[in-house]
GROMACS .gro file of C-alpha atoms in nm:
model
  462
    1UNK     CA    1  -0.008   0.000   0.010
    2UNK     CA    2   0.134   0.338  -0.095
    3UNK     CA    3   0.148   0.559   0.225
    4UNK     CA    4  -0.017   0.920   0.160
    5UNK     CA    5  -0.194   1.166   0.361
    6UNK     CA    6  -0.584   1.253   0.288
    7UNK     CA    7  -0.659   1.584   0.493
    8UNK     CA    8  -0.985   1.728   0.580
    9UNK     CA    9  -1.101   2.045   0.566
   10UNK     CA   10  -1.426   2.120   0.771
   11UNK     CA   11  -1.717   2.313   0.622
   12UNK     CA   12  -2.083   2.361   0.789
   13UNK     CA   13  -2.353   2.487   0.584
   14UNK     CA   14  -2.639   2.666   0.754
   15UNK     CA   15  -2.978   2.747   0.643
   16UNK     CA   16  -3.094   2.966   0.911
   17UNK     CA   17  -2.872   3.260   1.017
   18UNK     CA   18  -2.639   3.278   0.733
   19UNK     CA   19  -2.837   3.511   0.538
   20UNK     CA   20  -2.829   3.769   0.829
   21UNK     CA   21  -2.448   3.733   0.841
   22UNK     CA   22  -2.409   3.841   0.473
   23UNK     CA   23  -2.571   4.154   0.533
   24UNK     CA   24  -2.266   4.372   0.561
   25UNK     CA   25  -2.081   4.530   0.300
   26UNK     CA   26  -1.717   4.380   0.183
   27UNK     CA   27  -1.410   4.577   0.023
   28UNK     CA   28  -1.138   4.443  -0.190
   29UNK     CA   29  -0.863   4.615  -0.018
   30UNK     CA   30  -0.669   4.839  -0.294
   31UNK     CA   31  -0.306   4.814  -0.247
   32UNK     CA   32  -0.194   5.161  -0.307
   33UNK     CA   33   0.003   5.276  -0.033
   34UNK     CA   34   0.370   5.235  -0.104
   35UNK     CA   35   0.591   5.010   0.129
   36UNK     CA   36   0.781   5.187   0.365
   37UNK     CA   37   1.023   5.119   0.688
   38UNK     CA   38   0.815   5.159   1.032
   39UNK     CA   39   0.969   5.450   1.248
   40UNK     CA   40   1.146   5.245   1.517
   41UNK     CA   41   1.172   5.364   1.875
   42UNK     CA   42   1.372   5.083   1.978
   43UNK     CA   43   1.461   4.737   1.890
   44UNK     CA   44   1.589   4.410   2.094
   45UNK     CA   45   1.770   4.117   1.948
   46UNK     CA   46   1.597   3.903   2.239
   47UNK     CA   47   1.594   3.583   2.097
   48UNK     CA   48   1.692   3.338   1.825
   49UNK     CA   49   1.334   3.219   1.762
   50UNK     CA   50   1.065   3.475   1.817
   51UNK     CA   51   0.676   3.346   1.878
   52UNK     CA   52   0.460   3.580   2.044
   53UNK     CA   53   0.430   3.940   2.219
   54UNK     CA   54   0.177   4.087   2.450
   55UNK     CA   55   0.130   4.426   2.675
   56UNK     CA   56  -0.047   4.451   3.007
   57UNK     CA   57  -0.355   4.652   3.002
   58UNK     CA   58  -0.224   4.934   3.208
   59UNK     CA   59   0.096   4.982   2.960
   60UNK     CA   60   0.352   4.918   3.233
   61UNK     CA   61   0.474   4.581   3.078
   62UNK     CA   62   0.566   4.416   2.783
   63UNK     CA   63   0.644   4.035   2.746
   64UNK     CA   64   0.790   3.875   2.472
   65UNK     CA   65   0.849   3.508   2.387
   66UNK     CA   66   1.000   3.250   2.187
   67UNK     CA   67   1.328   3.016   2.316
   68UNK     CA   68   1.280   3.268   2.615
   69UNK     CA   69   1.034   3.439   2.811
   70UNK     CA   70   1.152   3.818   2.870
   71UNK     CA   71   0.992   4.116   3.016
   72UNK     CA   72   1.064   4.445   2.876
   73UNK     CA   73   1.044   4.810   2.940
   74UNK     CA   74   0.779   4.906   2.671
   75UNK     CA   75   0.951   5.263   2.659
   76UNK     CA   76   1.295   5.170   2.639
   77UNK     CA   77   1.326   4.795   2.540
   78UNK     CA   78   1.538   4.727   2.857
   79UNK     CA   79   1.519   4.358   2.939
   80UNK     CA   80   1.387   4.339   3.308
   81UNK     CA   81   1.331   3.993   3.356
   82UNK     CA   82   1.431   3.675   3.153
   83UNK     CA   83   1.298   3.346   3.211
   84UNK     CA   84   1.478   3.069   3.056
   85UNK     CA   85   1.156   2.862   2.906
   86UNK     CA   86   1.024   2.865   2.571
   87UNK     CA   87   0.662   2.968   2.493
   88UNK     CA   88   0.458   2.940   2.183
   89UNK     CA   89   0.173   3.147   2.314
   90UNK     CA   90   0.160   3.421   2.601
   91UNK     CA   91  -0.096   3.672   2.758
   92UNK     CA   92  -0.012   3.930   2.998
   93UNK     CA   93  -0.221   4.013   3.287
   94UNK     CA   94  -0.399   4.371   3.326
   95UNK     CA   95  -0.158   4.520   3.586
   96UNK     CA   96   0.147   4.333   3.423
   97UNK     CA   97   0.206   4.104   3.722
   98UNK     CA   98   0.131   3.749   3.572
   99UNK     CA   99   0.226   3.622   3.265
  100UNK     CA  100   0.022   3.291   3.106
  101UNK     CA  101   0.270   3.110   2.908
  102UNK     CA  102   0.218   2.784   2.680
  103UNK     CA  103   0.491   2.571   2.596
  104UNK     CA  104   0.448   2.242   2.379
  105UNK     CA  105   0.568   1.938   2.541
  106UNK     CA  106   0.661   1.584   2.368
  107UNK     CA  107   0.441   1.272   2.392
  108UNK     CA  108   0.702   1.005   2.564
  109UNK     CA  109   0.507   0.741   2.363
  110UNK     CA  110   0.518   0.890   2.030
  111UNK     CA  111   0.786   1.127   2.039
  112UNK     CA  112   0.553   1.398   1.901
  113UNK     CA  113   0.530   1.752   2.009
  114UNK     CA  114   0.142   1.778   2.100
  115UNK     CA  115   0.065   1.856   2.463
  116UNK     CA  116   0.081   2.199   2.598
  117UNK     CA  117   0.221   2.304   2.953
  118UNK     CA  118   0.036   2.611   3.066
  119UNK     CA  119   0.277   2.809   3.352
  120UNK     CA  120   0.147   3.105   3.536
  121UNK     CA  121   0.481   3.324   3.608
  122UNK     CA  122   0.528   3.619   3.867
  123UNK     CA  123   0.683   3.889   3.654
  124UNK     CA  124   0.872   4.031   3.974
  125UNK     CA  125   1.096   3.739   3.981
  126UNK     CA  126   0.990   3.512   3.730
  127UNK     CA  127   0.882   3.246   3.985
  128UNK     CA  128   0.618   3.009   3.856
  129UNK     CA  129   0.279   3.045   4.057
  130UNK     CA  130   0.107   2.744   3.910
  131UNK     CA  131   0.165   2.479   3.638
  132UNK     CA  132  -0.158   2.337   3.427
  133UNK     CA  133  -0.145   2.034   3.243
  134UNK     CA  134  -0.495   1.952   3.131
  135UNK     CA  135  -0.446   2.069   2.766
  136UNK     CA  136  -0.389   1.743   2.560
  137UNK     CA  137  -0.291   1.955   2.225
  138UNK     CA  138  -0.064   2.262   2.152
  139UNK     CA  139  -0.209   2.574   2.296
  140UNK     CA  140  -0.251   2.870   2.045
  141UNK     CA  141  -0.451   3.105   2.222
  142UNK     CA  142  -0.452   3.266   2.572
  143UNK     CA  143  -0.645   3.588   2.738
  144UNK     CA  144  -0.698   3.737   3.052
  145UNK     CA  145  -1.032   3.886   3.179
  146UNK     CA  146  -1.014   4.273   3.202
  147UNK     CA  147  -1.077   4.210   3.601
  148UNK     CA  148  -0.792   3.975   3.584
  149UNK     CA  149  -1.034   3.705   3.768
  150UNK     CA  150  -1.018   3.451   3.459
  151UNK     CA  151  -0.804   3.324   3.178
  152UNK     CA  152  -0.916   3.141   2.874
  153UNK     CA  153  -0.690   2.901   2.671
  154UNK     CA  154  -0.760   2.748   2.352
  155UNK     CA  155  -0.528   2.447   2.186
  156UNK     CA  156  -0.520   2.371   1.823
  157UNK     CA  157  -0.702   2.068   1.806
  158UNK     CA  158  -0.963   1.995   2.112
  159UNK     CA  159  -1.034   2.234   2.386
  160UNK     CA  160  -1.124   2.581   2.479
  161UNK     CA  161  -1.100   2.607   2.853
  162UNK     CA  162  -1.196   2.896   3.093
  163UNK     CA  163  -1.004   2.904   3.426
  164UNK     CA  164  -1.067   3.076   3.776
  165UNK     CA  165  -0.762   3.239   3.887
  166UNK     CA  166  -0.812   3.222   4.246
  167UNK     CA  167  -0.790   2.843   4.230
  168UNK     CA  168  -0.594   2.818   3.926
  169UNK     CA  169  -0.881   2.579   3.817
  170UNK     CA  170  -1.071   2.467   3.506
  171UNK     CA  171  -1.431   2.611   3.538
  172UNK     CA  172  -1.566   2.495   3.207
  173UNK     CA  173  -1.441   2.348   2.880
  174UNK     CA  174  -1.575   2.313   2.532
  175UNK     CA  175  -1.483   2.079   2.259
  176UNK     CA  176  -1.337   2.319   2.034
  177UNK     CA  177  -1.028   2.410   1.791
  178UNK     CA  178  -0.902   2.736   1.870
  179UNK     CA  179  -0.666   2.988   1.649
  180UNK     CA  180  -0.740   3.285   1.908
  181UNK     CA  181  -0.949   3.405   2.203
  182UNK     CA  182  -1.080   3.722   2.362
  183UNK     CA  183  -1.306   3.853   2.651
  184UNK     CA  184  -1.580   4.076   2.607
  185UNK     CA  185  -1.491   4.428   2.802
  186UNK     CA  186  -1.718   4.337   3.086
  187UNK     CA  187  -1.613   3.960   3.088
  188UNK     CA  188  -1.972   3.837   3.045
  189UNK     CA  189  -1.859   3.688   2.704
  190UNK     CA  190  -1.561   3.505   2.552
  191UNK     CA  191  -1.505   3.448   2.174
  192UNK     CA  192  -1.309   3.175   2.007
  193UNK     CA  193  -1.189   3.226   1.640
  194UNK     CA  194  -1.122   2.869   1.541
  195UNK     CA  195  -0.951   2.643   1.275
  196UNK     CA  196  -1.288   2.600   1.099
  197UNK     CA  197  -1.293   2.952   1.025
  198UNK     CA  198  -1.565   3.113   1.221
  199UNK     CA  199  -1.605   3.239   1.559
  200UNK     CA  200  -1.801   3.133   1.824
  201UNK     CA  201  -1.914   3.371   2.158
  202UNK     CA  202  -2.020   3.188   2.462
  203UNK     CA  203  -2.157   3.325   2.787
  204UNK     CA  204  -1.893   3.313   3.092
  205UNK     CA  205  -2.194   3.263   3.327
  206UNK     CA  206  -2.388   2.983   3.167
  207UNK     CA  207  -2.128   2.852   2.936
  208UNK     CA  208  -2.404   2.841   2.657
  209UNK     CA  209  -2.346   2.948   2.311
  210UNK     CA  210  -2.469   3.292   2.245
  211UNK     CA  211  -2.383   3.331   1.867
  212UNK     CA  212  -2.170   3.207   1.595
  213UNK     CA  213  -2.018   3.441   1.341
  214UNK     CA  214  -2.051   3.334   0.965
  215UNK     CA  215  -1.903   3.284   0.722
  216UNK     CA  216  -1.508   3.260   0.715
  217UNK     CA  217  -1.420   3.489   0.988
  218UNK     CA  218  -1.063   3.339   0.981
  219UNK     CA  219  -0.859   3.182   1.242
  220UNK     CA  220  -0.558   3.416   1.359
  221UNK     CA  221  -0.733   3.712   1.559
  222UNK     CA  222  -1.034   3.809   1.731
  223UNK     CA  223  -1.100   4.108   1.939
  224UNK     CA  224  -1.403   4.316   2.101
  225UNK     CA  225  -1.391   4.695   2.029
  226UNK     CA  226  -1.352   4.896   2.388
  227UNK     CA  227  -1.739   4.954   2.391
  228UNK     CA  228  -1.818   4.602   2.340
  229UNK     CA  229  -2.041   4.647   2.059
  230UNK     CA  230  -1.835   4.506   1.786
  231UNK     CA  231  -1.631   4.185   1.720
  232UNK     CA  232  -1.313   4.239   1.499
  233UNK     CA  233  -1.196   3.889   1.352
  234UNK     CA  234  -0.900   3.802   1.090
  235UNK     CA  235  -0.749   3.522   0.920
  236UNK     CA  236  -0.769   3.339   0.578
  237UNK     CA  237  -1.040   3.245   0.348
  238UNK     CA  238  -1.013   2.959   0.091
  239UNK     CA  239  -1.018   3.039  -0.286
  240UNK     CA  240  -1.374   3.028  -0.448
  241UNK     CA  241  -1.517   3.217  -0.138
  242UNK     CA  242  -1.692   3.558  -0.198
  243UNK     CA  243  -1.573   3.570  -0.559
  244UNK     CA  244  -1.186   3.554  -0.460
  245UNK     CA  245  -1.009   3.312  -0.695
  246UNK     CA  246  -0.749   3.193  -0.462
  247UNK     CA  247  -0.677   3.224  -0.071
  248UNK     CA  248  -0.723   3.592   0.061
  249UNK     CA  249  -0.652   3.722   0.423
  250UNK     CA  250  -0.962   3.863   0.582
  251UNK     CA  251  -1.069   4.132   0.832
  252UNK     CA  252  -1.423   4.127   0.936
  253UNK     CA  253  -1.620   4.345   1.158
  254UNK     CA  254  -1.944   4.213   1.306
  255UNK     CA  255  -2.208   4.352   1.522
  256UNK     CA  256  -2.178   4.147   1.856
  257UNK     CA  257  -2.515   4.170   1.939
  258UNK     CA  258  -2.680   3.977   1.649
  259UNK     CA  259  -2.389   3.877   1.457
  260UNK     CA  260  -2.473   4.101   1.165
  261UNK     CA  261  -2.166   4.149   0.943
  262UNK     CA  262  -2.091   4.533   0.916
  263UNK     CA  263  -1.764   4.537   0.695
  264UNK     CA  264  -1.526   4.265   0.525
  265UNK     CA  265  -1.203   4.368   0.413
  266UNK     CA  266  -1.021   4.103   0.172
  267UNK     CA  267  -0.662   4.158   0.120
  268UNK     CA  268  -0.579   3.992  -0.229
  269UNK     CA  269  -0.283   4.074  -0.431
  270UNK     CA  270  -0.339   3.856  -0.742
  271UNK     CA  271  -0.232   3.572  -0.503
  272UNK     CA  272  -0.291   3.396  -0.217
  273UNK     CA  273  -0.263   3.587   0.119
  274UNK     CA  274  -0.219   3.437   0.478
  275UNK     CA  275  -0.247   3.618   0.808
  276UNK     CA  276   0.001   3.520   1.061
  277UNK     CA  277  -0.073   3.773   1.337
  278UNK     CA  278  -0.347   4.059   1.428
  279UNK     CA  279  -0.391   4.351   1.672
  280UNK     CA  280  -0.695   4.575   1.720
  281UNK     CA  281  -0.603   4.936   1.783
  282UNK     CA  282  -0.687   5.076   2.123
  283UNK     CA  283  -0.974   5.289   2.017
  284UNK     CA  284  -1.113   5.018   1.810
  285UNK     CA  285  -1.048   5.193   1.460
  286UNK     CA  286  -0.785   4.993   1.295
  287UNK     CA  287  -0.625   4.647   1.264
  288UNK     CA  288  -0.296   4.571   1.212
  289UNK     CA  289  -0.210   4.231   1.063
  290UNK     CA  290   0.127   4.058   0.934
  291UNK     CA  291   0.118   3.843   0.627
  292UNK     CA  292   0.361   3.563   0.540
  293UNK     CA  293   0.533   3.781   0.314
  294UNK     CA  294   0.728   3.984   0.601
  295UNK     CA  295   0.476   4.268   0.572
  296UNK     CA  296   0.253   4.446   0.842
  297UNK     CA  297  -0.062   4.642   0.727
  298UNK     CA  298  -0.288   4.869   0.904
  299UNK     CA  299  -0.668   4.882   0.785
  300UNK     CA  300  -0.915   5.164   0.884
  301UNK     CA  301  -1.210   4.957   0.982
  302UNK     CA  302  -1.481   5.214   0.888
  303UNK     CA  303  -1.421   5.194   0.503
  304UNK     CA  304  -1.134   4.909   0.446
  305UNK     CA  305  -0.877   5.168   0.353
  306UNK     CA  306  -0.514   5.058   0.358
  307UNK     CA  307  -0.346   5.328   0.596
  308UNK     CA  308   0.015   5.168   0.617
  309UNK     CA  309   0.200   4.892   0.455
  310UNK     CA  310   0.565   4.805   0.634
  311UNK     CA  311   0.812   4.568   0.508
  312UNK     CA  312   0.983   4.468   0.852
  313UNK     CA  313   1.303   4.248   0.711
  314UNK     CA  314   1.326   3.914   0.610
  315UNK     CA  315   1.168   3.723   0.904
  316UNK     CA  316   0.778   3.670   0.913
  317UNK     CA  317   0.595   3.879   1.196
  318UNK     CA  318   0.465   3.635   1.446
  319UNK     CA  319   0.283   3.869   1.720
  320UNK     CA  320   0.162   4.226   1.701
  321UNK     CA  321   0.042   4.444   1.981
  322UNK     CA  322  -0.075   4.818   2.037
  323UNK     CA  323   0.046   5.000   2.347
  324UNK     CA  324  -0.252   5.105   2.547
  325UNK     CA  325  -0.180   5.481   2.507
  326UNK     CA  326  -0.236   5.421   2.115
  327UNK     CA  327   0.120   5.570   2.033
  328UNK     CA  328   0.306   5.257   1.977
  329UNK     CA  329   0.278   4.935   1.782
  330UNK     CA  330   0.507   4.662   1.895
  331UNK     CA  331   0.611   4.317   1.699
  332UNK     CA  332   0.816   4.018   1.724
  333UNK     CA  333   0.963   3.880   1.436
  334UNK     CA  334   1.063   3.491   1.360
  335UNK     CA  335   1.437   3.573   1.412
  336UNK     CA  336   1.360   3.675   1.757
  337UNK     CA  337   1.385   4.044   1.697
  338UNK     CA  338   1.121   4.264   1.912
  339UNK     CA  339   1.067   4.631   1.768
  340UNK     CA  340   0.867   4.883   1.903
  341UNK     CA  341   0.754   5.149   1.626
  342UNK     CA  342   0.550   5.459   1.629
  343UNK     CA  343   0.205   5.416   1.597
  344UNK     CA  344   0.136   5.553   1.237
  345UNK     CA  345  -0.245   5.584   1.324
  346UNK     CA  346  -0.180   5.718   1.686
  347UNK     CA  347  -0.439   5.958   1.842
  348UNK     CA  348  -0.385   6.322   1.858
  349UNK     CA  349  -0.294   6.285   2.203
  350UNK     CA  350  -0.210   5.947   2.406
  351UNK     CA  351  -0.497   5.773   2.553
  352UNK     CA  352  -0.461   5.713   2.942
  353UNK     CA  353  -0.477   5.348   3.003
  354UNK     CA  354  -0.705   5.216   3.258
  355UNK     CA  355  -0.569   5.169   3.612
  356UNK     CA  356  -0.843   4.967   3.796
  357UNK     CA  357  -1.038   4.655   3.633
  358UNK     CA  358  -1.349   4.757   3.439
  359UNK     CA  359  -1.572   4.500   3.650
  360UNK     CA  360  -1.555   4.324   3.980
  361UNK     CA  361  -1.445   3.964   3.978
  362UNK     CA  362  -1.737   3.769   3.923
  363UNK     CA  363  -1.843   3.449   4.145
  364UNK     CA  364  -1.747   3.137   3.967
  365UNK     CA  365  -2.068   3.019   3.837
  366UNK     CA  366  -2.241   2.668   3.868
  367UNK     CA  367  -2.248   2.470   3.538
  368UNK     CA  368  -2.573   2.444   3.374
  369UNK     CA  369  -2.818   2.137   3.407
  370UNK     CA  370  -2.896   2.005   3.081
  371UNK     CA  371  -3.235   2.060   2.957
  372UNK     CA  372  -3.460   1.823   2.787
  373UNK     CA  373  -3.451   1.870   2.407
  374UNK     CA  374  -3.648   2.115   2.219
  375UNK     CA  375  -3.923   2.094   1.982
  376UNK     CA  376  -3.793   2.240   1.710
  377UNK     CA  377  -3.459   2.134   1.495
  378UNK     CA  378  -3.133   2.309   1.628
  379UNK     CA  379  -2.861   2.512   1.396
  380UNK     CA  380  -2.543   2.330   1.311
  381UNK     CA  381  -2.266   2.494   1.481
  382UNK     CA  382  -1.956   2.270   1.432
  383UNK     CA  383  -1.811   1.975   1.204
  384UNK     CA  384  -1.492   1.832   1.366
  385UNK     CA  385  -1.279   1.577   1.207
  386UNK     CA  386  -1.028   1.397   1.386
  387UNK     CA  387  -0.758   1.296   1.294
  388UNK     CA  388  -0.722   1.591   1.009
  389UNK     CA  389  -0.487   1.359   0.823
  390UNK     CA  390  -0.479   0.998   0.762
  391UNK     CA  391  -0.271   0.749   0.586
  392UNK     CA  392  -0.491   0.644   0.276
  393UNK     CA  393  -0.708   0.334   0.325
  394UNK     CA  394  -0.740   0.440   0.716
  395UNK     CA  395  -1.053   0.591   0.866
  396UNK     CA  396  -1.079   0.903   1.081
  397UNK     CA  397  -1.404   1.011   1.309
  398UNK     CA  398  -1.611   1.306   1.241
  399UNK     CA  399  -1.865   1.481   1.485
  400UNK     CA  400  -2.143   1.730   1.420
  401UNK     CA  401  -2.254   1.962   1.722
  402UNK     CA  402  -2.588   2.139   1.750
  403UNK     CA  403  -2.653   2.490   1.890
  404UNK     CA  404  -2.852   2.305   2.134
  405UNK     CA  405  -3.028   1.958   2.227
  406UNK     CA  406  -3.175   1.780   1.924
  407UNK     CA  407  -3.566   1.752   1.963
  408UNK     CA  408  -3.745   1.446   2.089
  409UNK     CA  409  -3.689   1.203   1.810
  410UNK     CA  410  -3.363   1.304   1.692
  411UNK     CA  411  -3.254   1.538   1.430
  412UNK     CA  412  -3.137   1.437   1.078
  413UNK     CA  413  -2.812   1.574   0.935
  414UNK     CA  414  -2.686   1.527   0.574
  415UNK     CA  415  -2.311   1.476   0.471
  416UNK     CA  416  -2.144   1.476   0.156
  417UNK     CA  417  -1.788   1.496   0.052
  418UNK     CA  418  -1.609   1.650  -0.265
  419UNK     CA  419  -1.344   1.398  -0.288
  420UNK     CA  420  -1.418   1.026  -0.426
  421UNK     CA  421  -1.130   0.891  -0.223
  422UNK     CA  422  -1.319   0.995   0.102
  423UNK     CA  423  -1.671   0.838   0.190
  424UNK     CA  424  -1.920   0.935   0.497
  425UNK     CA  425  -2.272   0.832   0.529
  426UNK     CA  426  -2.550   1.023   0.330
  427UNK     CA  427  -2.700   1.124   0.695
  428UNK     CA  428  -2.690   1.069   1.037
  429UNK     CA  429  -2.923   1.120   1.330
  430UNK     CA  430  -2.831   1.348   1.652
  431UNK     CA  431  -3.034   1.153   1.932
  432UNK     CA  432  -3.327   1.352   2.106
  433UNK     CA  433  -3.177   1.556   2.376
  434UNK     CA  434  -2.816   1.541   2.273
  435UNK     CA  435  -2.597   1.810   2.105
  436UNK     CA  436  -2.369   1.591   1.908
  437UNK     CA  437  -2.318   1.256   1.696
  438UNK     CA  438  -2.021   1.102   1.546
  439UNK     CA  439  -1.976   0.902   1.213
  440UNK     CA  440  -1.676   0.723   1.018
  441UNK     CA  441  -1.515   0.858   0.755
  442UNK     CA  442  -1.353   0.586   0.533
  443UNK     CA  443  -1.070   0.660   0.285
  444UNK     CA  444  -0.903   0.469  -0.004
  445UNK     CA  445  -0.528   0.450  -0.082
  446UNK     CA  446  -0.381   0.722  -0.308
  447UNK     CA  447  -0.078   0.760  -0.458
  448UNK     CA  448  -0.007   1.132  -0.362
  449UNK     CA  449  -0.149   1.358  -0.072
  450UNK     CA  450  -0.499   1.463  -0.161
  451UNK     CA  451  -0.743   1.660   0.032
  452UNK     CA  452  -1.095   1.627   0.057
  453UNK     CA  453  -1.392   1.857   0.172
  454UNK     CA  454  -1.695   1.735   0.423
  455UNK     CA  455  -1.984   1.917   0.442
  456UNK     CA  456  -2.282   1.881   0.680
  457UNK     CA  457  -2.618   2.061   0.668
  458UNK     CA  458  -2.945   2.023   0.845
  459UNK     CA  459  -3.283   2.193   0.774
  460UNK     CA  460  -3.384   2.451   1.060
  461UNK     CA  461  -3.739   2.596   1.106
  462UNK     CA  462  -3.890   2.372   0.866
   0.00000   0.00000   0.00000
């Protein structure tokens, strides 16, 4: 048998709500701004490999990571603390006193770099406050709530976790793939922007799905505007979506209250574009993204205008962060260079970073009690495939997830695949009262790597 891989893209067809999501306008962003060099305030060759960057909400602490973790002075770039542990993802607490850092660990049985260790460090001396090993896959996304009472972590394959930082314990877990995460300013909601290219918003009190933001919101960035009224996402869309012939980078602005798409900015330069990092300006008016072509671009969200386009050297930019006063834009390159630049879309006068939490620390809620299945069908919210790549001739497992419990008698879900070497059942039934059902994906032997698209659909409201 010839060994080859069969990979799966995940796609969901939803018949209810998608029309609402498509009401917004979109812009195929023109690239009329000449490339230039950023106005560098300071730069620091901190690492040999650079992974992530973050700034505390009060503006006091900048943290960068790679083959080490470093705490730097945002004003001068001076290194205040060096922690000799690598980290692929980081987050800085609002007051800059705690760092959440995720490090990939190796499975002793398979030798694969899969699981993630999540450490909480004190920035005063670099000591480890807590180590958590609950994630079984690589953590890609971390965020503190504005009141520093909670942390959310998301891994690349399987789980989104909400943590109580008073006890450093998991409050709730969702079975989701994650590319980026964010809390709403008031802490009532958290959003995960996942690999299946749309964002989901969950209530942090009831843990229920509040809304899904469709379609193709991306997987590399997500942030609420300061007033919590809008959600900004970024990532990449595949060829053929919204009239773009090949893959394109995307920035989308949604109304948080109902998921209506307000603006979509497609970054397409006659060829595929991929987003590597994302940051929303402090005033919520601009989005900065980095592309795999060692570029940083800044777009005005109101009309999709490209404001600045930088070339930053030969290395990709793996992380971006605006300073809380709005005057600076920091980034970290893959070669370990940390750079602070003057923000080209800075406000007329520096903003005053908040010195106190926006909201009081919430009381950890009690997980909800499952309710009986409703009398009407539920919308699809997720289609998962595990593993996403297999050897030709082997099987994989698919799972469809509904927004709520299926009605009594069950709910029918239709399945299809675009590749003849991949087979799925024509239909499966989610049992009454359940929110998910699994199915088997079979494959044929192939002589070269191929990719199949699996779609799931269900009738809602009929």
